[in-house]
Amino acid sequence: MIETDFLNRQNRLLDLVGGGVVIVPGASLVQKSHDTEFPFRQNSDFKYLTGFKEPDATLVLSKNEDGEIKRILFLQEKNPEMEMWTGIRLGSEKAPEVLPIDEAYPNHELGRRLGEILSGHQKCTFNLFNNDLRNLMAKTVKGINSRGKAKLHRPLNWQHLSPYIGKMRLQKESSEILAMKQAAKLTEVGHRAAMALANPGINEKQINELLTYLFSQENGEGAAYDSIVAGGENALILHYINNNCALNDGDLLLIDAGAQVNTYAGDVTRTFPVNGKFTSAQRDLYQIVLDAQKNAFGHMKKGVSLSDIHEHTCRSLCQSLIDAKILKGTLDENMESKSFRKYYPHGTGHWLGLDVHDQSPYLDEDLNDVLLDEGVTFTCEPGLYFPHGDRDVPKEWQGLGIRIEDDILMTNEGPENLTRAIPKEVKEVEEACQATLDTVLEKLSSKPLLA
Ligand code: GLY
Ligand code: MN
Ligand code: MN
C-alpha cells in the first residue's frame, strides 16, 4: 500500500463531505481481564485512511474554503518506560516521515489543538455516535464560543461520518483486492486442512485451532471473525462459536471461517461429511443449496442489487422446498408468505472488506438499492436449516444445516469468485476429505503462498 493511496482517500473523503473538519479516531485496546487486553484490532475507517496500526490515535483532516488541506495525527507519545511493557511506539516526531499526514502531536494536545483546528470551519464530520468524541466536541466548541470577539466561523453543521466513508469503501481499489485475494488463499488452505483433519472423534476445537494457525501463516492475521465450526445439529445455530463438541460419524460439519490479511476479511462456508462421504440424503440436500448458489451466480452482473440476488436465491430454495413437499402451495404464494424463512432465515449476501460485514450502504440517498458495480466485493451464502421434530421435513433431513458461502468481486467482465479454489462440488469435497493433513500442509512449506 503506497502512501499516495491513503492521501487520495483522505482527499476524496474531504470532497465527499464538502470540506471542513473530519475527525476519525482509531481503536483503543479493550480490557479482557485485570491487567490484560484482547488482541488489538484497528478501527476499519481509521485503517482505511491512514494504514496506521497503533492504538489510541486520532486523524484530523481539514479543508478550508481556499482548498487548503491539513492532515494531522494525534498519537501516543514515545515513552521508554511504557514501551518496555507494551511495545515500540512511533511517536509524533517520526510520524510525518512515515505516515500520510503533515503534522503529528501527542494525544494530550488533542483537546487544545482541536479548538484551533475547528475555528474558521462551519462543517465538522465525525462519528456522531461516539460519546467520548461528542463530549470532547461539546467542550471544544464551547471554548471557541467564549473566545472573545474573534470573528471566526465555528462548526454549526455536524455530519455523521459513516455514510460518507461507507460509500467510499464500497468499491475496492487494487491494493484492497490484492489483500482480499490473499485472504482467500489462506482461507482455502484452512478449509482444505479442515476437510483433511475432520474425522469421527476429532473435536470442533482442534479444527478451530488449526484454522486460526493456518490463517496466521505468512502475512495472515488470523481469523477475520470467530470461526464457526459446527458439527451435526450445531450447524442449526447460525452464529455457533462454542466449537467444543466431538464430531460424529455420519454427521455433516459446517465451517464458516475466513482469514484476515492487512485487515481485509475472507468469509467462506463449506459443509462436508465428517467421515468423508455424503449419505444420499445429505448429498441431495447439499446439491439443492449448491444449485441455489449457482443460480445466484447466474444473476450477478453490474446493475443488479444484493436484494435482487437474494430474491432469486429465495425463489430457487423455495421451489426446491415445494418439490420436496416441505412447503405446500405455489411458488408465488410461498414467496408472498415468506414461508421458506423458517428454513432459510438469513440474507444471501453482504458487502465484504475491512469488516466481514462491511459497513457500506445497501440503499442510496433516494432509498434505491445500491447496485453491483466494478470493484464491489460481497458474499453469496445460501443455506437450509432443518430442526428435529419438524414433521413437514423428511426424517433424514431433520437435524441438517447446510450453508455454502463464497466471496465475489464484481468486475466489468462479470463476477469473479475469489474463493473458487475451495472444494465445493460433491466430488471435490469428498476428495478433499480423503487428503491427508500432511499433503495440505506440505504446500505451505514448499513455497510462499502469498507471492
Ligand atoms: N461469517 C458471517 C457471515 O457469513 O455473514
Ligand atoms: Mn460466513
Ligand atoms: Mn457472510
Coordinates of C-alpha atoms and ligand atoms in Angstrom, one line a residue:
M1 CA 0.0 0.0 0.0
I2 CA 1.6 3.2 -1.0
E3 CA 1.2 6.5 0.8
T4 CA -0.5 8.2 -2.1
D5 CA -3.4 5.8 -1.9
F6 CA -4.1 7.0 1.6
L7 CA -3.7 10.6 0.6
N8 CA -6.1 10.1 -2.2
R9 CA -8.7 8.5 0.1
Q10 CA -8.3 11.4 2.5
N11 CA -8.8 13.9 -0.4
R12 CA -11.9 12.1 -1.7
L13 CA -13.4 12.0 1.8
L14 CA -12.9 15.7 2.2
D15 CA -14.5 16.3 -1.1
L16 CA -17.4 14.0 -0.4
V17 CA -18.2 15.7 3.0
G18 CA -17.9 19.1 1.4
G19 CA -14.8 20.2 3.2
G20 CA -14.5 21.5 6.8
V21 CA -13.0 19.2 9.5
V22 CA -13.2 15.4 9.6
I23 CA -12.2 13.6 12.8
V24 CA -11.6 9.8 12.8
P25 CA -10.3 8.2 15.9
G26 CA -8.6 4.8 15.8
A27 CA -9.4 2.0 18.1
S28 CA -8.2 1.6 21.7
L29 CA -7.2 -1.6 23.5
V30 CA -10.2 -3.4 25.1
Q31 CA -9.7 -4.9 28.5
K32 CA -10.1 -8.7 28.7
S33 CA -9.4 -9.2 32.4
H34 CA -7.5 -7.4 35.1
D35 CA -4.2 -6.1 33.5
T36 CA -4.8 -7.9 30.2
E37 CA -6.3 -6.8 26.9
F38 CA -7.9 -8.5 23.9
P39 CA -5.6 -8.6 20.9
F40 CA -5.7 -5.1 19.2
R41 CA -8.0 -4.6 16.2
Q42 CA -7.6 -1.2 14.5
N43 CA -10.8 0.7 13.6
S44 CA -11.6 0.0 10.0
D45 CA -12.2 3.6 8.9
F46 CA -9.1 4.8 10.5
K47 CA -7.1 1.9 8.9
Y48 CA -8.6 2.8 5.5
L49 CA -7.5 6.4 5.8
T50 CA -4.1 6.0 7.4
G51 CA -2.8 2.5 7.4
F52 CA -1.5 3.2 11.0
K53 CA -1.6 0.2 13.3
E54 CA -1.1 1.6 16.8
P55 CA -4.0 2.0 19.3
D56 CA -5.1 5.4 20.6
A57 CA -4.5 7.7 17.6
T58 CA -6.9 10.2 16.0
L59 CA -6.8 11.6 12.5
V60 CA -7.9 15.2 12.0
L61 CA -8.3 16.3 8.4
S62 CA -9.4 19.8 7.4
K63 CA -10.0 21.6 4.1
N64 CA -10.8 25.4 4.1
E65 CA -12.6 27.5 1.5
D66 CA -9.3 28.1 -0.3
G67 CA -9.0 24.3 -0.8
E68 CA -6.0 24.1 1.6
I69 CA -5.8 20.7 3.2
K70 CA -4.2 19.8 6.6
R71 CA -3.7 16.3 7.8
I72 CA -2.9 16.0 11.5
L73 CA -2.4 12.9 13.6
F74 CA -2.6 12.7 17.3
L75 CA -1.0 9.6 18.7
Q76 CA 0.7 8.0 21.8
E77 CA 3.8 9.8 22.6
K78 CA 7.1 7.9 22.9
N79 CA 7.6 6.7 26.5
P80 CA 10.5 4.3 27.0
E81 CA 9.1 3.0 30.3
M82 CA 5.7 2.2 28.8
E83 CA 7.3 0.9 25.6
M84 CA 9.2 -1.7 27.6
W85 CA 5.9 -3.2 28.6
T86 CA 3.7 -2.8 25.6
G87 CA 6.0 -2.3 22.6
I88 CA 7.6 0.4 20.5
R89 CA 5.6 3.5 19.6
L90 CA 6.1 5.5 16.5
G91 CA 5.8 8.9 18.3
S92 CA 4.9 12.3 17.0
E93 CA 8.4 13.3 15.7
K94 CA 8.7 10.3 13.3
A95 CA 5.1 10.0 12.3
P96 CA 5.0 12.6 9.5
E97 CA 8.0 10.9 7.9
V98 CA 6.3 7.5 7.5
L99 CA 2.5 8.2 7.6
P100 CA 0.2 10.0 5.1
I101 CA 0.0 13.1 7.3
D102 CA 1.6 16.6 7.6
E103 CA 1.8 17.1 11.3
A104 CA 1.7 14.9 14.4
Y105 CA 1.2 15.7 18.1
P106 CA 0.9 13.7 21.3
N107 CA -2.6 12.8 22.4
H108 CA -2.6 15.1 25.3
E109 CA -2.6 18.0 22.9
L110 CA -5.8 17.0 21.1
G111 CA -8.2 18.9 23.2
R112 CA -6.3 22.2 23.0
R113 CA -5.4 22.0 19.3
L114 CA -8.9 20.9 18.2
G115 CA -10.2 24.3 19.1
E116 CA -7.6 25.9 16.8
I117 CA -8.4 23.5 14.0
L118 CA -12.1 23.9 14.2
S119 CA -12.0 27.7 14.4
G120 CA -12.9 29.1 11.0
H121 CA -14.8 26.0 9.8
Q122 CA -18.5 25.7 9.7
K123 CA -18.7 22.0 9.0
C124 CA -17.5 19.1 11.0
T125 CA -17.8 15.4 10.2
F126 CA -17.2 12.6 12.7
N127 CA -18.9 9.5 14.2
L128 CA -21.9 11.2 15.9
F129 CA -22.5 8.0 18.0
N130 CA -19.1 8.2 19.6
N131 CA -19.9 9.6 23.0
D132 CA -16.3 10.4 24.0
L133 CA -15.8 12.4 20.8
R134 CA -19.2 14.1 21.2
N135 CA -18.2 15.2 24.7
L136 CA -14.9 16.5 23.5
M137 CA -16.5 18.4 20.7
A138 CA -19.1 20.0 23.0
K139 CA -16.3 21.1 25.3
T140 CA -14.1 22.3 22.4
V141 CA -16.9 24.3 20.7
K142 CA -17.8 25.9 24.0
G143 CA -14.2 27.0 24.3
I144 CA -14.3 28.6 20.8
N145 CA -17.6 30.4 21.6
S146 CA -16.2 32.0 24.6
R147 CA -13.1 33.2 22.9
G148 CA -13.9 36.9 23.0
K149 CA -14.6 38.9 19.9
A150 CA -12.6 37.0 17.3
K151 CA -14.8 36.9 14.2
L152 CA -14.2 33.2 13.2
H153 CA -16.7 30.7 11.9
R154 CA -17.2 27.8 14.2
P155 CA -18.9 24.4 13.3
L156 CA -22.7 24.6 13.1
N157 CA -23.1 21.8 10.7
W158 CA -22.4 18.4 12.2
Q159 CA -22.4 15.4 9.9
H160 CA -22.2 11.7 10.6
L161 CA -19.1 10.1 9.0
S162 CA -20.3 6.6 8.4
P163 CA -22.4 7.1 5.2
Y164 CA -19.6 9.0 3.5
I165 CA -16.8 6.7 4.3
G166 CA -19.1 3.7 3.8
K167 CA -19.8 4.8 0.2
M168 CA -16.0 5.1 -0.4
R169 CA -15.3 1.7 1.0
L170 CA -17.8 0.0 -1.3
Q171 CA -15.6 -0.1 -4.5
K172 CA -12.3 -1.7 -3.7
E173 CA -9.0 -0.4 -5.1
S174 CA -6.4 -2.8 -6.5
S175 CA -4.4 -2.9 -3.2
E176 CA -7.6 -3.9 -1.4
I177 CA -8.4 -6.6 -3.9
L178 CA -4.9 -8.0 -3.6
A179 CA -5.4 -8.3 0.2
M180 CA -8.7 -10.0 -0.3
K181 CA -7.2 -12.4 -2.8
Q182 CA -4.5 -13.2 -0.3
A183 CA -7.2 -13.7 2.4
A184 CA -9.0 -16.0 0.0
K185 CA -5.8 -18.1 -0.5
L186 CA -5.2 -18.6 3.3
T187 CA -8.9 -19.3 3.7
E188 CA -8.5 -22.0 1.1
V189 CA -5.6 -23.6 3.0
G190 CA -7.7 -23.5 6.2
H191 CA -10.7 -25.1 4.7
R192 CA -8.7 -27.8 2.9
A193 CA -6.9 -28.6 6.1
A194 CA -10.1 -28.8 8.0
M195 CA -11.6 -31.2 5.4
A196 CA -8.5 -33.4 5.8
L197 CA -8.4 -33.3 9.6
A198 CA -12.1 -33.8 10.2
N199 CA -12.9 -37.4 11.3
P200 CA -15.2 -39.0 13.8
G201 CA -13.8 -38.3 17.3
I202 CA -11.9 -35.2 16.3
N203 CA -13.2 -32.2 18.3
E204 CA -14.5 -29.0 16.7
K205 CA -11.9 -27.3 19.0
Q206 CA -9.0 -28.9 17.2
I207 CA -10.3 -27.8 13.8
N208 CA -10.9 -24.3 15.1
E209 CA -7.3 -24.1 16.4
L210 CA -6.0 -25.4 13.1
L211 CA -7.9 -22.8 11.2
T212 CA -6.5 -20.0 13.4
Y213 CA -3.0 -21.3 13.0
L214 CA -3.2 -21.6 9.2
F215 CA -4.9 -18.2 8.9
S216 CA -1.9 -16.7 10.6
Q217 CA 0.7 -18.1 8.1
E218 CA 2.8 -15.6 6.1
N219 CA 1.1 -12.2 6.4
G220 CA -2.2 -13.7 7.6
E221 CA -3.6 -12.0 10.7
G222 CA -5.6 -15.0 12.0
A223 CA -9.4 -15.4 11.7
A224 CA -11.3 -12.4 10.4
Y225 CA -14.1 -13.3 12.8
D226 CA -14.8 -16.1 15.3
S227 CA -14.8 -19.2 13.2
I228 CA -18.0 -21.3 13.2
V229 CA -17.0 -25.0 13.4
A230 CA -20.4 -26.7 13.8
G231 CA -20.7 -30.5 13.7
G232 CA -24.2 -32.1 13.3
E233 CA -27.0 -30.1 14.7
N234 CA -24.7 -27.3 15.9
A235 CA -25.0 -26.1 12.3
L236 CA -28.5 -25.1 13.1
I237 CA -27.2 -22.3 15.3
L238 CA -26.3 -19.7 12.8
H239 CA -23.6 -18.0 14.9
Y240 CA -22.3 -21.1 16.7
I241 CA -18.9 -20.3 18.1
N242 CA -18.6 -22.6 21.1
N243 CA -16.7 -25.0 18.9
N244 CA -16.2 -27.6 21.6
C245 CA -18.0 -30.8 20.6
A246 CA -16.7 -34.1 19.3
L247 CA -17.5 -34.8 15.6
N248 CA -19.7 -37.8 15.0
D249 CA -19.6 -40.4 12.2
G250 CA -22.4 -39.8 9.7
D251 CA -22.8 -36.1 10.6
L252 CA -22.0 -33.1 8.5
L253 CA -19.6 -30.4 9.6
L254 CA -20.4 -26.8 8.7
I255 CA -17.4 -24.5 8.8
D256 CA -17.8 -20.7 8.3
A257 CA -14.3 -19.2 8.6
G258 CA -12.1 -16.7 6.8
A259 CA -8.6 -15.4 7.1
Q260 CA -7.7 -11.8 7.6
V261 CA -4.9 -10.1 5.6
N262 CA -4.0 -6.5 6.0
T263 CA -7.3 -6.2 7.9
Y264 CA -9.3 -7.4 5.0
A265 CA -11.6 -10.4 5.6
G266 CA -12.3 -13.7 3.9
D267 CA -15.7 -15.2 4.7
V268 CA -16.3 -18.7 3.4
T269 CA -18.6 -21.5 4.4
R270 CA -18.2 -25.2 3.4
T271 CA -20.3 -28.1 4.7
F272 CA -18.9 -31.6 4.3
P273 CA -19.3 -35.1 5.8
V274 CA -17.2 -35.8 8.9
N275 CA -16.4 -39.3 7.6
G276 CA -15.7 -38.0 4.1
K277 CA -18.7 -39.5 2.3
F278 CA -22.1 -37.8 1.9
T279 CA -25.2 -40.1 2.5
S280 CA -27.6 -39.9 -0.4
A281 CA -30.0 -37.7 1.7
Q282 CA -27.2 -35.4 2.7
R283 CA -26.0 -35.2 -0.9
D284 CA -29.5 -34.4 -2.2
L285 CA -29.9 -31.5 0.2
Y286 CA -26.3 -30.3 -0.4
Q287 CA -27.0 -30.2 -4.1
I288 CA -30.1 -28.1 -3.6
V289 CA -28.1 -25.5 -1.7
L290 CA -25.3 -25.7 -4.3
D291 CA -27.8 -25.3 -7.2
A292 CA -29.3 -22.2 -5.4
Q293 CA -25.8 -20.7 -5.2
K294 CA -25.1 -21.4 -8.9
N295 CA -28.5 -19.8 -9.7
A296 CA -27.4 -16.8 -7.7
F297 CA -24.1 -16.6 -9.6
G298 CA -26.1 -16.6 -12.8
H299 CA -27.8 -13.4 -11.8
M300 CA -24.7 -11.5 -10.7
K301 CA -23.9 -8.6 -13.1
K302 CA -23.4 -4.9 -12.9
G303 CA -26.6 -3.0 -12.2
V304 CA -28.3 -5.7 -10.1
S305 CA -28.6 -5.4 -6.3
L306 CA -27.9 -7.8 -3.5
S307 CA -31.7 -7.8 -2.9
D308 CA -32.2 -9.0 -6.5
I309 CA -29.8 -11.8 -5.9
H310 CA -31.4 -12.7 -2.6
E311 CA -34.8 -12.8 -4.3
H312 CA -33.6 -15.2 -7.0
T313 CA -31.9 -17.4 -4.4
C314 CA -35.1 -17.5 -2.2
R315 CA -37.1 -18.5 -5.3
S316 CA -34.7 -21.3 -6.0
L317 CA -34.6 -22.6 -2.5
C318 CA -38.4 -22.2 -2.1
Q319 CA -39.1 -24.2 -5.3
S320 CA -36.9 -27.0 -4.0
L321 CA -38.8 -27.0 -0.7
I322 CA -42.0 -27.2 -2.7
D323 CA -40.6 -30.0 -4.8
A324 CA -39.6 -31.9 -1.7
K325 CA -43.2 -31.4 -0.3
I326 CA -41.9 -29.5 2.7
L327 CA -43.9 -26.4 1.6
K328 CA -47.4 -26.5 0.2
G329 CA -48.9 -24.2 -2.4
T330 CA -47.4 -22.4 -5.4
L331 CA -44.0 -20.6 -5.6
D332 CA -45.7 -17.2 -5.7
E333 CA -47.8 -18.0 -2.6
N334 CA -44.8 -19.2 -0.7
M335 CA -42.7 -16.2 -1.8
E336 CA -45.5 -13.9 -0.7
S337 CA -46.0 -15.5 2.7
K338 CA -42.2 -16.0 3.2
S339 CA -42.8 -19.5 4.5
F340 CA -39.3 -20.5 3.4
R341 CA -37.8 -18.2 6.0
K342 CA -38.3 -20.9 8.6
Y343 CA -35.6 -22.9 6.8
Y344 CA -33.6 -20.0 5.2
P345 CA -33.7 -17.2 7.8
H346 CA -30.7 -15.1 6.7
G347 CA -29.8 -13.0 3.7
T348 CA -27.9 -14.3 0.6
G349 CA -25.0 -11.8 0.8
H350 CA -23.4 -8.8 2.4
W351 CA -20.6 -6.4 1.5
L352 CA -17.2 -7.7 2.4
G353 CA -14.0 -5.8 3.0
L354 CA -12.2 -4.4 6.1
D355 CA -15.2 -5.6 8.1
V356 CA -16.6 -9.0 7.4
H357 CA -20.0 -7.4 7.2
D358 CA -18.6 -4.3 5.5
Q359 CA -20.2 -1.1 6.6
S360 CA -21.1 0.2 3.2
P361 CA -24.7 1.3 2.5
Y362 CA -27.3 -1.0 0.9
L363 CA -29.6 1.9 0.0
D364 CA -28.7 5.2 -1.7
E365 CA -30.0 8.6 -0.6
D366 CA -33.2 8.0 -2.6
L367 CA -33.7 4.7 -0.9
N368 CA -33.0 2.8 -4.0
D369 CA -30.9 -0.4 -3.7
V370 CA -27.1 0.1 -4.2
L371 CA -26.3 -1.7 -7.4
L372 CA -23.3 -4.0 -8.1
D373 CA -20.5 -2.2 -9.9
E374 CA -16.9 -2.8 -10.8
G375 CA -14.8 -3.4 -7.6
V376 CA -17.6 -4.2 -5.1
T377 CA -17.0 -7.3 -3.1
F378 CA -19.7 -9.3 -1.4
T379 CA -20.6 -12.8 -0.3
C380 CA -23.0 -15.3 -1.7
E381 CA -24.2 -17.7 1.0
P382 CA -27.4 -19.7 0.6
G383 CA -28.3 -22.3 3.2
L384 CA -31.0 -24.5 4.6
Y385 CA -31.5 -25.5 8.2
F386 CA -33.9 -28.2 9.3
P387 CA -34.6 -28.7 13.0
H388 CA -35.5 -32.1 14.5
G389 CA -39.2 -32.6 15.1
D390 CA -40.4 -30.6 12.1
R391 CA -43.0 -33.0 10.7
D392 CA -43.0 -31.3 7.3
V393 CA -39.4 -32.2 6.8
P394 CA -38.3 -35.7 5.7
K395 CA -36.8 -37.6 8.7
E396 CA -33.4 -38.0 7.0
W397 CA -33.1 -34.2 6.5
Q398 CA -34.1 -33.3 10.1
G399 CA -31.1 -32.0 12.1
L400 CA -29.2 -31.0 8.9
G401 CA -27.8 -27.5 8.4
I402 CA -26.0 -26.7 5.2
R403 CA -24.6 -23.4 4.0
I404 CA -22.2 -22.7 1.1
E405 CA -20.5 -19.3 1.0
D406 CA -18.1 -17.7 -1.4
D407 CA -16.5 -14.2 -1.8
I408 CA -17.3 -12.4 -5.0
L409 CA -15.6 -9.5 -6.8
M410 CA -17.7 -7.7 -9.4
T411 CA -15.6 -6.9 -12.5
N412 CA -16.5 -5.4 -15.9
E413 CA -16.4 -8.9 -17.3
G414 CA -18.7 -10.3 -14.6
P415 CA -18.5 -11.8 -11.2
E416 CA -15.1 -13.3 -10.1
N417 CA -15.4 -15.9 -7.4
L418 CA -12.3 -15.1 -5.2
T419 CA -12.8 -18.3 -3.3
R420 CA -13.5 -20.7 -6.2
A421 CA -10.5 -22.8 -5.4
I422 CA -12.1 -24.1 -2.2
P423 CA -13.7 -27.5 -2.9
K424 CA -17.4 -27.3 -3.3
E425 CA -18.8 -29.8 -5.8
V426 CA -19.8 -33.1 -4.1
K427 CA -16.9 -35.0 -5.7
E428 CA -14.3 -32.3 -5.0
V429 CA -15.4 -32.1 -1.4
E430 CA -15.2 -35.9 -0.9
E431 CA -11.8 -35.9 -2.5
A432 CA -10.6 -33.1 -0.2
C433 CA -11.8 -35.1 2.8
Q434 CA -9.7 -38.0 1.7
A435 CA -6.5 -35.9 1.5
T436 CA -4.1 -36.1 4.5
L437 CA -3.3 -33.1 6.6
D438 CA 0.4 -33.6 5.7
T439 CA -0.3 -33.1 2.0
V440 CA -2.2 -29.9 2.7
L441 CA 0.5 -28.6 5.0
E442 CA 3.3 -29.5 2.6
K443 CA 2.0 -27.0 0.2
L444 CA 2.6 -24.3 2.8
S445 CA 6.2 -25.2 3.4
S446 CA 7.2 -25.8 -0.2
K447 CA 6.8 -22.2 -1.4
P448 CA 5.3 -18.9 -0.2
L449 CA 1.5 -18.9 -0.8
L450 CA 1.1 -15.2 -0.9
A451 CA 3.5 -14.0 -3.6
Ligands
GLY1 N1 -19.5 -15.3 8.9 C1 -20.6 -14.4 9.0 C2 -21.4 -14.4 7.7 O1 -21.3 -15.3 6.9 O2 -22.1 -13.5 7.5
MN2 MN -19.6 -16.5 6.8
MN3 MN -21.0 -14.0 5.2

